[in-house]
mmCIF file of C-alpha atoms in Angstrom:
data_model
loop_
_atom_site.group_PDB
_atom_site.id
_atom_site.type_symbol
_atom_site.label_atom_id
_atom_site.label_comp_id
_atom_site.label_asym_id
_atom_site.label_seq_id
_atom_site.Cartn_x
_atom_site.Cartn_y
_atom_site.Cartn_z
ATOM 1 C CA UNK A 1 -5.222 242.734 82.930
ATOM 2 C CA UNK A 2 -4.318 239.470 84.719
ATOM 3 C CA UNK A 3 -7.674 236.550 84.241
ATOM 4 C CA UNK A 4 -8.493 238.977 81.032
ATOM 5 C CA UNK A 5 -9.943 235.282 79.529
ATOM 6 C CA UNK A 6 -11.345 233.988 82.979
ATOM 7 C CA UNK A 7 -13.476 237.650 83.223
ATOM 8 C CA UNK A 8 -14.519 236.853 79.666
ATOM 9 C CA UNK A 9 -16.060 233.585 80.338
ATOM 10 C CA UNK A 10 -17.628 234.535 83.740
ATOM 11 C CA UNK A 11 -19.463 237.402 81.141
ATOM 12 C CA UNK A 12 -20.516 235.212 78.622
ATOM 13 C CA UNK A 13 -21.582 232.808 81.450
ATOM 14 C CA UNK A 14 -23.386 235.450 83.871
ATOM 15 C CA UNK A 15 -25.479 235.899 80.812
ATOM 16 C CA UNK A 16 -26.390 232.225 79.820
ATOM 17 C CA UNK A 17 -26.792 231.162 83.357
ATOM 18 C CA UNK A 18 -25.741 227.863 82.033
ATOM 19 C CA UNK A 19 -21.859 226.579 81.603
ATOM 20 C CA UNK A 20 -22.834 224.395 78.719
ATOM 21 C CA UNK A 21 -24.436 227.105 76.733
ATOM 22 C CA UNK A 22 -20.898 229.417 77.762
ATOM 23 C CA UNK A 23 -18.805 226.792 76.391
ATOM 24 C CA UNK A 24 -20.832 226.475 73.391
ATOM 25 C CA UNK A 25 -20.769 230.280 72.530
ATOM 26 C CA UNK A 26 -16.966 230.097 73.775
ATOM 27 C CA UNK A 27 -15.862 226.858 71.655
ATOM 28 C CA UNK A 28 -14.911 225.996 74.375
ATOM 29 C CA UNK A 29 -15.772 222.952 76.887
ATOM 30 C CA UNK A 30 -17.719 222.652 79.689
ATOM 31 C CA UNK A 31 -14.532 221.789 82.011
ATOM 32 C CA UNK A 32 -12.959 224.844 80.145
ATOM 33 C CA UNK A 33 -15.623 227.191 81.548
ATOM 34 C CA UNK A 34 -15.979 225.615 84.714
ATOM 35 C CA UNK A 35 -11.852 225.566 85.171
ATOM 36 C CA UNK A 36 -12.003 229.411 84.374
ATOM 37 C CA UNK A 37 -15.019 230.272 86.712
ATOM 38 C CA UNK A 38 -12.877 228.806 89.237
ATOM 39 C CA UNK A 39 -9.852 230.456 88.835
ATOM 40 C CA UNK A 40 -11.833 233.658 88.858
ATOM 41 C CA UNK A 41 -14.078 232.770 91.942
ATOM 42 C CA UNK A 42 -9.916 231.835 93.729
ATOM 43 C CA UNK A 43 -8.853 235.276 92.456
ATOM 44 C CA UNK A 44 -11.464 237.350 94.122
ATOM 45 C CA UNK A 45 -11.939 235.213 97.089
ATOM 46 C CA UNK A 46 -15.800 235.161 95.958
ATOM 47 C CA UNK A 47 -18.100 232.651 95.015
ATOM 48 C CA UNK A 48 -20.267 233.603 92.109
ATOM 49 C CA UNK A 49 -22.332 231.109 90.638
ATOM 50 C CA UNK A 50 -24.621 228.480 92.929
ATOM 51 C CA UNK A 51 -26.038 225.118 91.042
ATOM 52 C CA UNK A 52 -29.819 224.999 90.869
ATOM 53 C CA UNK A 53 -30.966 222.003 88.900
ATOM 54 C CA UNK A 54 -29.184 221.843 85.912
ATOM 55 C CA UNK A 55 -28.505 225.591 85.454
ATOM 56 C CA UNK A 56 -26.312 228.022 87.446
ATOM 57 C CA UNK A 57 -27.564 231.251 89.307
ATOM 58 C CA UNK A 58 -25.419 234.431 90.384
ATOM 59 C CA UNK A 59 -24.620 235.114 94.092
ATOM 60 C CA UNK A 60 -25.064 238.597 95.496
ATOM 61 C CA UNK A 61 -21.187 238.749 94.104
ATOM 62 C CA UNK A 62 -21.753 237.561 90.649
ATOM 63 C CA UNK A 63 -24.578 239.950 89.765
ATOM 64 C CA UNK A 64 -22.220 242.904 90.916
ATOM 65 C CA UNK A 65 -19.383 241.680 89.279
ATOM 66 C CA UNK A 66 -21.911 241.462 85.953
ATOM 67 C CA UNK A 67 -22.872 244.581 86.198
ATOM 68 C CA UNK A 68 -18.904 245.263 85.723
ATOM 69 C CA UNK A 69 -18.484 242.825 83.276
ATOM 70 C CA UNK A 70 -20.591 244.336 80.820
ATOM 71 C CA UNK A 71 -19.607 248.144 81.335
ATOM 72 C CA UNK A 72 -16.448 246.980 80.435
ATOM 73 C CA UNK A 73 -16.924 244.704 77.108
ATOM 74 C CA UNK A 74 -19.550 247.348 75.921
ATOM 75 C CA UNK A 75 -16.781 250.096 76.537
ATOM 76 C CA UNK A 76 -14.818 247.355 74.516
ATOM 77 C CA UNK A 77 -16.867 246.696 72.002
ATOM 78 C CA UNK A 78 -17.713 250.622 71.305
ATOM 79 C CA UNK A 79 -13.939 251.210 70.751
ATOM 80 C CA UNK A 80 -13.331 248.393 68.271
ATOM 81 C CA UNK A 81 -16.507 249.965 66.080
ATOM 82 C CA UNK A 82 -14.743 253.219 66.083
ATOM 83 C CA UNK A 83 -11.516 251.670 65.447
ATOM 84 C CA UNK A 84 -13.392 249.740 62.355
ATOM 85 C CA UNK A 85 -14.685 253.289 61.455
ATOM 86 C CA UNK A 86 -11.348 254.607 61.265
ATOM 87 C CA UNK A 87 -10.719 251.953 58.572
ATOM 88 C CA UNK A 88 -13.420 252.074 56.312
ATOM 89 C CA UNK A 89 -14.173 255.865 56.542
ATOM 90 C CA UNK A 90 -17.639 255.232 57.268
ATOM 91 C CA UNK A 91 -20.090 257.316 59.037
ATOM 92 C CA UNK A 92 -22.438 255.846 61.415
ATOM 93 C CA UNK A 93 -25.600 257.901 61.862
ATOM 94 C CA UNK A 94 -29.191 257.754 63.595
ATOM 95 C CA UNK A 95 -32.240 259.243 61.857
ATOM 96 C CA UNK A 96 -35.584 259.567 62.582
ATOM 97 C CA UNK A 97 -37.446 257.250 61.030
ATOM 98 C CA UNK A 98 -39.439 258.810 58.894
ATOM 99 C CA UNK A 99 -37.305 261.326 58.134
ATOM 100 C CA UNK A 100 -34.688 258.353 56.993
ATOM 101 C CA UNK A 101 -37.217 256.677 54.777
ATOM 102 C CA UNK A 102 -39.227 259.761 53.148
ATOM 103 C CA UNK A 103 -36.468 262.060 52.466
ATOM 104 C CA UNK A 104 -32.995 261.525 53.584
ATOM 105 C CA UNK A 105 -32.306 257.527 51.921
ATOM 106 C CA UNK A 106 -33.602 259.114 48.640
ATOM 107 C CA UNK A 107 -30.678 261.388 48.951
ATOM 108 C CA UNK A 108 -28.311 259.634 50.007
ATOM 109 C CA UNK A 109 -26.877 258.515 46.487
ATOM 110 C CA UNK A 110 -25.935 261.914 45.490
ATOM 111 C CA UNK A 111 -23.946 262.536 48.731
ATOM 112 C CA UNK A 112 -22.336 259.558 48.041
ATOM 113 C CA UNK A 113 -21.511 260.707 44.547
ATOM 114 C CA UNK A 114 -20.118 263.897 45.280
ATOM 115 C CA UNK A 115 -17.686 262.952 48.130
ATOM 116 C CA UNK A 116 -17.138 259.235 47.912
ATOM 117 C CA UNK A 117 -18.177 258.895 51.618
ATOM 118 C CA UNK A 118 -20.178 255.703 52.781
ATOM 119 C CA UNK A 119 -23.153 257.081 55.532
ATOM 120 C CA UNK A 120 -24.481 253.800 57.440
ATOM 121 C CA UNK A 121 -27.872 254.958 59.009
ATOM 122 C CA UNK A 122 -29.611 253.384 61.763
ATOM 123 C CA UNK A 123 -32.912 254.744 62.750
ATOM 124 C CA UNK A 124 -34.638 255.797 65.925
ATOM 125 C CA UNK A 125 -36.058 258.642 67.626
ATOM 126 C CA UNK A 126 -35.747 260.557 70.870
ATOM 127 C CA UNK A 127 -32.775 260.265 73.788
ATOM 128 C CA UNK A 128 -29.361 258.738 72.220
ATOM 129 C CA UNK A 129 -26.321 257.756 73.918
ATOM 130 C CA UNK A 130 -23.173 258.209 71.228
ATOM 131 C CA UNK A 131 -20.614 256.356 73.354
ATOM 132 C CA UNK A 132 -22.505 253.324 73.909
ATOM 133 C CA UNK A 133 -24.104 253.308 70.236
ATOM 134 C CA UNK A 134 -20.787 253.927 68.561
ATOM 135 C CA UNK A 135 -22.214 256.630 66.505
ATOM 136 C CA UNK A 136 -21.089 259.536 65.221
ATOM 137 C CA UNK A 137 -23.804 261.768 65.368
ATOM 138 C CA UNK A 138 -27.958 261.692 65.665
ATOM 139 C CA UNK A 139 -30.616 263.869 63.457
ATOM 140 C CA UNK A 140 -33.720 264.208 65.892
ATOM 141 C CA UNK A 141 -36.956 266.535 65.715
ATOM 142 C CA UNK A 142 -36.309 268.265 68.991
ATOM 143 C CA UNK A 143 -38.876 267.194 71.233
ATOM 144 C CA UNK A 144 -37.382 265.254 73.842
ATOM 145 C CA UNK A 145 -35.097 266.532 77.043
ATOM 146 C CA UNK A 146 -31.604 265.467 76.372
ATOM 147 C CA UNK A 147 -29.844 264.216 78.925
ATOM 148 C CA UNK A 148 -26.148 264.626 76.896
ATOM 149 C CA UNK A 149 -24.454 267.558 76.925
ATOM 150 C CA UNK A 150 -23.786 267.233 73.226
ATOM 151 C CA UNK A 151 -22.978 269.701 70.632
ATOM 152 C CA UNK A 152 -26.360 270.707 68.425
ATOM 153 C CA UNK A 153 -26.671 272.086 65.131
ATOM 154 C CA UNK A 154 -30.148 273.353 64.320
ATOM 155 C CA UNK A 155 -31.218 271.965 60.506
ATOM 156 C CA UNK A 156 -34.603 273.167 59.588
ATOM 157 C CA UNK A 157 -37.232 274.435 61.185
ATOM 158 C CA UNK A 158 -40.534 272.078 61.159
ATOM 159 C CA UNK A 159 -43.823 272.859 59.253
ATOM 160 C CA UNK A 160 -46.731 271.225 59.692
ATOM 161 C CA UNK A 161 -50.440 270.881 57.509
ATOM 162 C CA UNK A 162 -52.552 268.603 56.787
ATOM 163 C CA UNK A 163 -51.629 266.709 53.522
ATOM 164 C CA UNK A 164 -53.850 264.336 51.295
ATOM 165 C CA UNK A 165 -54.080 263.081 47.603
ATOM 166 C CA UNK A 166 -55.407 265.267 45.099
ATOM 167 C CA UNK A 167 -58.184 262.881 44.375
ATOM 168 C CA UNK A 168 -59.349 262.437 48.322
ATOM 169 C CA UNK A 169 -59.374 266.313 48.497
ATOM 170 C CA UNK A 170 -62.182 266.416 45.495
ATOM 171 C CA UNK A 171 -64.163 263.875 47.249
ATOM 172 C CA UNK A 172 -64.399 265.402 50.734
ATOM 173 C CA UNK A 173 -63.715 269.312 49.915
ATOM 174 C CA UNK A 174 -67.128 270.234 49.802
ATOM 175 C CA UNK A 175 -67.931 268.588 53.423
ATOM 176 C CA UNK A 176 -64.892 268.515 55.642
ATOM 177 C CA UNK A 177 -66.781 266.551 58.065
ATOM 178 C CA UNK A 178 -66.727 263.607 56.399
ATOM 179 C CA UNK A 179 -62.949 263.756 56.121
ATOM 180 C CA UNK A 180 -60.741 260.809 57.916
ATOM 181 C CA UNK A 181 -57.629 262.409 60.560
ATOM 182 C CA UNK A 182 -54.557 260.016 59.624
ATOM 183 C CA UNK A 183 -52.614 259.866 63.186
ATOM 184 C CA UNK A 184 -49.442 257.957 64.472
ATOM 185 C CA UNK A 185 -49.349 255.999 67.584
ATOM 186 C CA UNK A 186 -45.900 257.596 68.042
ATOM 187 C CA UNK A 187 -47.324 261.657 68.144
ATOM 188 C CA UNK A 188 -50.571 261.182 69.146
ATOM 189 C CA UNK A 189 -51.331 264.870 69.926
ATOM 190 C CA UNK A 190 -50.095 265.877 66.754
ATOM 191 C CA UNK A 191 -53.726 266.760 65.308
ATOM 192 C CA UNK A 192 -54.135 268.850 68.346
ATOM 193 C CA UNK A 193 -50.955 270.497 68.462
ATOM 194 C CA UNK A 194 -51.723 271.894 64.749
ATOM 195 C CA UNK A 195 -55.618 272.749 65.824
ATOM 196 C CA UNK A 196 -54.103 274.737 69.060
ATOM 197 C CA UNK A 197 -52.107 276.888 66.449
ATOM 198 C CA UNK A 198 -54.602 277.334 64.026
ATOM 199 C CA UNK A 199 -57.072 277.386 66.013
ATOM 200 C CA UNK A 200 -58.489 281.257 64.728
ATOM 201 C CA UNK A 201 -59.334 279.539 61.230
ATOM 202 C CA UNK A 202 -62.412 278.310 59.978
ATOM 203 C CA UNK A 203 -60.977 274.748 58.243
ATOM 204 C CA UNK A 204 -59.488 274.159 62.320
ATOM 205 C CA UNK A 205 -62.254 274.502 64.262
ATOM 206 C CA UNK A 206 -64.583 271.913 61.138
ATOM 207 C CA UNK A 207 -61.981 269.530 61.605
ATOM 208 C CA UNK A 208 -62.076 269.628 65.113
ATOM 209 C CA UNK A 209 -65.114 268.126 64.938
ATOM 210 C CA UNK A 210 -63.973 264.964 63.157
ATOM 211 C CA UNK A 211 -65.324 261.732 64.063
ATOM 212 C CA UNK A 212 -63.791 259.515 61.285
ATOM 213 C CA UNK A 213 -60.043 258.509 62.591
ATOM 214 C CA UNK A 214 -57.395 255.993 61.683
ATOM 215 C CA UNK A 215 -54.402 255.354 63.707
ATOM 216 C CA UNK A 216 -51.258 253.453 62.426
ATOM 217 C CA UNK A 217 -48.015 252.770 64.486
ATOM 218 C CA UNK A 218 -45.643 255.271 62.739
ATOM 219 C CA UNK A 219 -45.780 258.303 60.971
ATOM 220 C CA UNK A 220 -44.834 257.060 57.342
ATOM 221 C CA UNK A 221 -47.656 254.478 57.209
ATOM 222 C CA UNK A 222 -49.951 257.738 57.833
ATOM 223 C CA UNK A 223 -48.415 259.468 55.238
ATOM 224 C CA UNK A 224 -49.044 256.162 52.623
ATOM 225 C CA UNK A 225 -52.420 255.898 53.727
ATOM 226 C CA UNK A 226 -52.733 259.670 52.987
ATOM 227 C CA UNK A 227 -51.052 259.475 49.324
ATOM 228 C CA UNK A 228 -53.407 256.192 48.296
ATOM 229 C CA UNK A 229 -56.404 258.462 49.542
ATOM 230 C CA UNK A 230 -57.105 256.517 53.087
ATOM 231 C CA UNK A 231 -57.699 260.106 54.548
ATOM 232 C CA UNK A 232 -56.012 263.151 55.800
ATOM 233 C CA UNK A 233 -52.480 263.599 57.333
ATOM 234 C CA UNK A 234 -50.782 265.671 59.436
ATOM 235 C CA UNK A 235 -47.228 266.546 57.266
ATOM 236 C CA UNK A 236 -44.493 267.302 58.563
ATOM 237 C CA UNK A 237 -41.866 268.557 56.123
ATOM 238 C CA UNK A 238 -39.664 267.860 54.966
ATOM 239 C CA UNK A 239 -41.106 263.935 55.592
ATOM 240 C CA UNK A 240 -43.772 265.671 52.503
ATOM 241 C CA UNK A 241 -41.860 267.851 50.734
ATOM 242 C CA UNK A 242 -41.084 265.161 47.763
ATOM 243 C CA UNK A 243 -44.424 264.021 47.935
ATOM 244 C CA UNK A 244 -45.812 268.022 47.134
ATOM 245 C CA UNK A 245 -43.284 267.900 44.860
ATOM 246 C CA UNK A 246 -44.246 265.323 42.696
ATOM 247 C CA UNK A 247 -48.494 266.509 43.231
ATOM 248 C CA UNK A 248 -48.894 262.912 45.137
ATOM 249 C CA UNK A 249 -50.347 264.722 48.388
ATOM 250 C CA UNK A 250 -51.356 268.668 48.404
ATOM 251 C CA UNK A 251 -51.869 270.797 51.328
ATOM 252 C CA UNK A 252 -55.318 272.040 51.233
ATOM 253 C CA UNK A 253 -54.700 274.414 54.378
ATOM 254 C CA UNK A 254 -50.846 275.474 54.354
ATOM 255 C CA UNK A 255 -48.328 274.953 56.669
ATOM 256 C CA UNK A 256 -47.052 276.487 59.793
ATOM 257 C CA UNK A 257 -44.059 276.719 61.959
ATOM 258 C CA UNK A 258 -44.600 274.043 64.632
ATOM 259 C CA UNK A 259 -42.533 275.318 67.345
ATOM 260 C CA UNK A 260 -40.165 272.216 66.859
ATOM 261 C CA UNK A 261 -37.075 271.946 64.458
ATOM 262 C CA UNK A 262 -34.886 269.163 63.471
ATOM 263 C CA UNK A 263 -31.113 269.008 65.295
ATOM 264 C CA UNK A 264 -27.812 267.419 64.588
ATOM 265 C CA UNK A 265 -26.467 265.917 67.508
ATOM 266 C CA UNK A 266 -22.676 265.389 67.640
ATOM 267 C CA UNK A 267 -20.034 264.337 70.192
ATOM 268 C CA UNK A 268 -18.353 268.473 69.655
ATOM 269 C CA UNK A 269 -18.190 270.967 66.785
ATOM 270 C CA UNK A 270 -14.580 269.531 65.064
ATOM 271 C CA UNK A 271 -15.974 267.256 63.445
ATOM 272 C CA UNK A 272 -13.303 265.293 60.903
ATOM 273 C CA UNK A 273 -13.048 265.916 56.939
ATOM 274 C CA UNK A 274 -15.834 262.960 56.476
ATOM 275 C CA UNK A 275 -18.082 264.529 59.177
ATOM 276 C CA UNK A 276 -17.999 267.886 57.853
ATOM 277 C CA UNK A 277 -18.441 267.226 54.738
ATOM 278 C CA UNK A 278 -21.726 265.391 55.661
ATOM 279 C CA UNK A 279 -23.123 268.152 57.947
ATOM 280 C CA UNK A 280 -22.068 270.845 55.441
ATOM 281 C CA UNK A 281 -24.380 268.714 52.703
ATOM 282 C CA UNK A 282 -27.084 267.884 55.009
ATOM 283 C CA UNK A 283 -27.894 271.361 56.109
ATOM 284 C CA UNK A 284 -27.868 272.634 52.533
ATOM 285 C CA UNK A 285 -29.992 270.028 51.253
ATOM 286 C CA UNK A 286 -32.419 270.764 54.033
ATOM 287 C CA UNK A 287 -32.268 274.699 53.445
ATOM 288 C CA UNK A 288 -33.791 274.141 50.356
ATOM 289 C CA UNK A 289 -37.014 272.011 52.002
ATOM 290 C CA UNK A 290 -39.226 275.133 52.792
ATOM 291 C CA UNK A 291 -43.205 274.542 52.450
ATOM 292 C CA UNK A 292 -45.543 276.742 50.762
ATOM 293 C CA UNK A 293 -47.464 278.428 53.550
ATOM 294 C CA UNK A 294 -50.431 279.023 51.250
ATOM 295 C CA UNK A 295 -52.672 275.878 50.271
ATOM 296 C CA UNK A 296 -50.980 274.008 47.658
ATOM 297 C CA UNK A 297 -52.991 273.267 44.705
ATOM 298 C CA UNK A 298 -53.426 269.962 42.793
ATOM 299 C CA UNK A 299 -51.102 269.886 39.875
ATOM 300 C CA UNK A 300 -52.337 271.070 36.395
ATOM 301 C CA UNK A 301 -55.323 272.567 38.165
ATOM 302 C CA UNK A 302 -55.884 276.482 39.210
#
C-alpha cells in the first residue's frame, strides 16, 4: 500500500492528538510527523488535523479516516498474534473467572504434562469477539445472547447449592435465620434463581426470609468468605467441587441443575492437533465434576 508509513503516523497521531507525543511514541521527530501528516493530507486531497493551542484536533475527515485507521492495524495486529501462535504452539484461551481461578489453573499442570502444550488464559465473562481478541476459543456459563455465529461445544451442565464451612454450618444449623446469603455483584439474582427452583422445600422458603447479606464484587471472593465461615454461598460447580472435595465447604441442601451449562466457544469444529487435544482433555476432566445431589456431610462426621 503506497503512504503505508504516512497512514501509520496519522494513527498513532489521531490518537495522541498531539505531534510531539506521535513522534515520541514513533522515535521519530516532530518535523518527521508533521512531514508525513502532510504528505497524507496531499494524497487524499483532505485536511485532517486543525491546531488548537498547542495540541491538534481531527476534522470531520480525520475522525473518519481514524475510524479506518484502526480497523485496519487491529486487523493487523490480530494476524501477527496468530502468526506468533503458529510459532510457539500456544493456545490462547478466555475463561470465566472463577471458573479459571477455582478449578481450571489448578489443572492446568497436568494438561501440560501429558501433551507438552502451553494454554495462555485470559479471563472474562459473557459476549467475546475471537477475531479481534486473537483467541482461539472462549469457556463461558451460557447466559448471555451471542452475537457470533460460532461453533459450541456443551461441557458440563451447572449445579447449584448453597455451600459453607463445616464449622459455620454447626453454628447456624439449628436457626437458619440467623444465617448470612454470600452474593456477587456480578449474578445478583443468583439467590433467587436457586429459591425459584427449590422453592417446594422447607430450607428455601427459611432462607427466603434472610435478612443478614454480604455482597462482594465477584463470585470467588463469595466463595472465600464462605470457606473462612463469613456465611453462606451460592456454589456453582464445578467453581466448588475441589472445595467439597477436600471437606473445606459442604452443601447442607444439595445441588440442582440450574438450567445453565458451561460452553466452548470456537471459531469451527476442526480444530488443529493442539486444539483438540485441549478440548478432548477439558471435557473429560469436567465429566468427572458431578455434585452430590443429596446434602453433603462434614467430613469424618455421619
Amino acid at each position: 500500500m503506497r503512504h503505508l508509513k504516512a497512514f501509520h503516523v496519522f494513527h498513532v497521531a489521531a490518537h495522541s492528538m498531539s505531534y510531539s507525543e506521535a513522534a515520541e511514541k514513533l522515535n521519530i521527530t516532530h518535523g518527521a510527523v508533521s512531514k508525513q501528516i502532510k504528505v497524507l493530507e496531499s494524497h487524499l486531497s483532505q485536511t485532517l488535523f486543525y491546531k488548537q493551542g498547542r495540541n491538534v484536533c481531527l476534522t470531520k475527515e480525520g475522525e473518519l479516516l481514524k475510524g479506518y485507521t484502526e480497523q485496519a492495524f487491529q486487523a493487523l495486529d490480530t494476524g501477527i498474534q496468530k502468526l506468533n501462535r503458529l510459532n510457539n504452539h500456544a493456545l490462547e484461551v478466555s475463561c470465566e473467572p472463577t471458573l479459571t481461578m477455582r478449578w481450571l489453573m489448578p489443572r492446568l499442570g497436568d494438561f501440560y504434562a501429558e501433551s507438552g502444550i502451553d494454554v495462555r488464559l485470559s479471563t472474562a465473562g459473557g459476549a467475546v469477539n475471537l477475531d479481534v481478541t486473537g483467541l482461539d476459543m472462549a469457556i463461558r456459563r451460557d447466559d448471555f445472547e451471542l452475537t457470533e455465529s460460532y461453533e459450541q461445544t456443551p461441557l458440563v451442565e451447572e449445579w447449584v447449592g448453597p455451600v459453607c464451612s463445616p464449622e459455620y454450618w454447626q453454628k447456624i444449623k439449628e436457626n437458619l435465620g440467623d444465617m448470612k446469603l454470600l452474593h456477587s455483584s456480578t449474578r445478583l439474582d443468583a439467590w433467587e434463581h436457586w429459591m425459584s427452583i427449590t422453592k417446594d422445600t422447607i430450607d428455601s422458603e427459611v432462607l427466603s426470609q434472610v435478612a443478614i447479606n454480604q455482597t462482594f464484587a465477584h463470585f470467588y471472593f463469595c466463595f472465600q468468605a464462605a470457606v473462612d465461615g463469613l456465611g453462606i454461598a451460592l456454589g456453582s460447580y464445578p467453581l466448588v467441587a475441589d472445595d467439597i472435595e477436600r471437606g473445606s465447604l459442604i452443601a447442607p441442601f444439595g445441588f440442582v441443575p440450574s438450567g445453565h451449562q458451561y460452553i466452548l466457544l470456537t471459531q469451527d469444529s476442526d480444530q488443529d492437533d493442539s486444539g483438540h487435544l485441549f478440548v478432548t482433555w477439558l471435557k473429560s476432566e469436567l465429566s468427572q465434576c458431578v455434585p452430590a445431589i443429596e446434602p453433603t456431610p462434614p467430613k469424618g462426621k455421619s
